[in-house]
mmCIF file of C-alpha atoms in Angstrom:
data_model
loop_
_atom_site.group_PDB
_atom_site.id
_atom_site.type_symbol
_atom_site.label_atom_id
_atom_site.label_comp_id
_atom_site.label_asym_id
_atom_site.label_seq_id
_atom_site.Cartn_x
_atom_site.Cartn_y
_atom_site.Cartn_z
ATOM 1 C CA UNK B 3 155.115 -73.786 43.868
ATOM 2 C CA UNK B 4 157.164 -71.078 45.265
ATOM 3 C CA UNK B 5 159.352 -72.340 48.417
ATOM 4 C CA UNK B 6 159.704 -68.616 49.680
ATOM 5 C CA UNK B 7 155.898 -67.946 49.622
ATOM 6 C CA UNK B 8 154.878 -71.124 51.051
ATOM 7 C CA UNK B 9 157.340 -70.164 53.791
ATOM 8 C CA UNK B 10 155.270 -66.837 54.023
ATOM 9 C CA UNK B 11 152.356 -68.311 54.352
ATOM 10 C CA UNK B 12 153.205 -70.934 56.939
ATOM 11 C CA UNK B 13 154.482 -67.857 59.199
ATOM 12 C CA UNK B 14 151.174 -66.778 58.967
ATOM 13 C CA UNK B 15 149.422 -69.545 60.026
ATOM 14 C CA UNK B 16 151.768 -70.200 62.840
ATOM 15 C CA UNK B 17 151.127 -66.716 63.765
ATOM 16 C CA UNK B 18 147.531 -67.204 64.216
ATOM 17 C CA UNK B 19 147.630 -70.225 65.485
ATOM 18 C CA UNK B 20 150.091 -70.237 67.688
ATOM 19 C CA UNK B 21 150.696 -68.502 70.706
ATOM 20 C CA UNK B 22 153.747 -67.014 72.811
ATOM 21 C CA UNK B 23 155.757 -69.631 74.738
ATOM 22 C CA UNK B 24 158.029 -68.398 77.590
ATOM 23 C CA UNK B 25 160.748 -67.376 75.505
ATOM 24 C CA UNK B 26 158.370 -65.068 73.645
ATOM 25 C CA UNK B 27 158.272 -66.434 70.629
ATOM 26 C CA UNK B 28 155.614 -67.511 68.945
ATOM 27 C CA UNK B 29 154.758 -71.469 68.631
ATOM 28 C CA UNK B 30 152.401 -74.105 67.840
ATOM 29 C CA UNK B 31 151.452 -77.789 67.828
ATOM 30 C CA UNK B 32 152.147 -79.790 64.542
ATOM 31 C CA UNK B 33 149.143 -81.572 65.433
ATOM 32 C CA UNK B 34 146.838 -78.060 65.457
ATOM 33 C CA UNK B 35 148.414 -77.124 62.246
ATOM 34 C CA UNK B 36 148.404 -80.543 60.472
ATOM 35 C CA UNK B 37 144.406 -80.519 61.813
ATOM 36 C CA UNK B 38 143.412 -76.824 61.218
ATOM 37 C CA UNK B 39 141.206 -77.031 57.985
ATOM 38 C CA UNK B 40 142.786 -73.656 56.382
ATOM 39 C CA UNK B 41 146.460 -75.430 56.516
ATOM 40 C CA UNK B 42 145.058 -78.332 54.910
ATOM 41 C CA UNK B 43 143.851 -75.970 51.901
ATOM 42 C CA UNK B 44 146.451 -73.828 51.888
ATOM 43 C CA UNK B 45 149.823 -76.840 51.774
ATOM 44 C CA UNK B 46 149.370 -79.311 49.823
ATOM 45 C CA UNK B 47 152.794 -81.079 51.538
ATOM 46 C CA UNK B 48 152.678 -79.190 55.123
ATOM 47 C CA UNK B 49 155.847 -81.419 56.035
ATOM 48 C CA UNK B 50 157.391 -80.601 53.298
ATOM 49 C CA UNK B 51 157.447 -76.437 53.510
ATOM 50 C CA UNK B 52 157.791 -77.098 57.345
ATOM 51 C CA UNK B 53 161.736 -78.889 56.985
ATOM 52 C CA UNK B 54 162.177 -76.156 53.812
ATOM 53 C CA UNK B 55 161.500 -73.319 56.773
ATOM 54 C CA UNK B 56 163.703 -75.023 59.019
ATOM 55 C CA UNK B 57 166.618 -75.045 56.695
ATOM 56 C CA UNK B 58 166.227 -71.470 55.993
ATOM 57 C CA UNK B 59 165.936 -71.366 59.948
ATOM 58 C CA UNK B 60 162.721 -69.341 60.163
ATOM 59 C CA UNK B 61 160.548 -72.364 62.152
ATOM 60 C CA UNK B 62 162.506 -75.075 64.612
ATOM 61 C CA UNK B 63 161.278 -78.531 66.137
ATOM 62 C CA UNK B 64 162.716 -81.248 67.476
ATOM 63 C CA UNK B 65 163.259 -83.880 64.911
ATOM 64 C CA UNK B 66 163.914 -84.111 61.580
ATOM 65 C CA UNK B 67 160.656 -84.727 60.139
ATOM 66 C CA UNK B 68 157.276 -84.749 61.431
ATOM 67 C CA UNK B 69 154.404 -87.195 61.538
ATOM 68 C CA UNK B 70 150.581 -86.803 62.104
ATOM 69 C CA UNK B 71 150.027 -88.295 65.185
ATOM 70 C CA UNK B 72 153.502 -89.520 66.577
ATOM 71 C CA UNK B 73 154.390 -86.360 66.431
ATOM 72 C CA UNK B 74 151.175 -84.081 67.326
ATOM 73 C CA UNK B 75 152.696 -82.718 70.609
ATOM 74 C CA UNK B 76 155.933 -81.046 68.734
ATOM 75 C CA UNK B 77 156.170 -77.370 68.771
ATOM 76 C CA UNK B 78 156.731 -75.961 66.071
ATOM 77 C CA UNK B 79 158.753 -72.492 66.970
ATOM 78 C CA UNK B 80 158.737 -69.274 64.487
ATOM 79 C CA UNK B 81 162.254 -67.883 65.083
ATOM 80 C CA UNK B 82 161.465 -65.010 62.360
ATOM 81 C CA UNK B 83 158.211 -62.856 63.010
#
């Protein structure tokens, strides 16, 4: 699979997922998108294209790597519209 599209899509989903924090940008609980039904169709390794994002700094969260459940309350923060 494509890393750059998967990063595509995952701005997508965080963009309608997600809403505007105080800073104004746009963010999102790992737990929502790790439970929303169309992320589970669309990534088959969620986790995976998440720490790919971060790398190419387009998404930040605290952590390296997140976990369903521990880690449910993380935002997930688009820096990139």
């Amino acid at each position: 699979m494509d890393v750059q599209h998967e990063i595509t899509l995952l701005v997508q989903e965080i963009q309608r997922l997600g809403s505007k924090n105080a800073e104004g940008k746009t963010s999102v609980k790992f737990g929502v998108l790790f439970s929303d039904d169309r992320c589970a169709n669309i990534f088959e390794a969620l986790v995976g294209t998440l720490r790919a994002a971060k790398r190419k700094k387009v998404v930040t969260f605290q952590g390296e790597l997140l976990l369903q459940g521990v880690h449910d309350d993380v935002d997930v923060i688009l820096l990139q519209e």
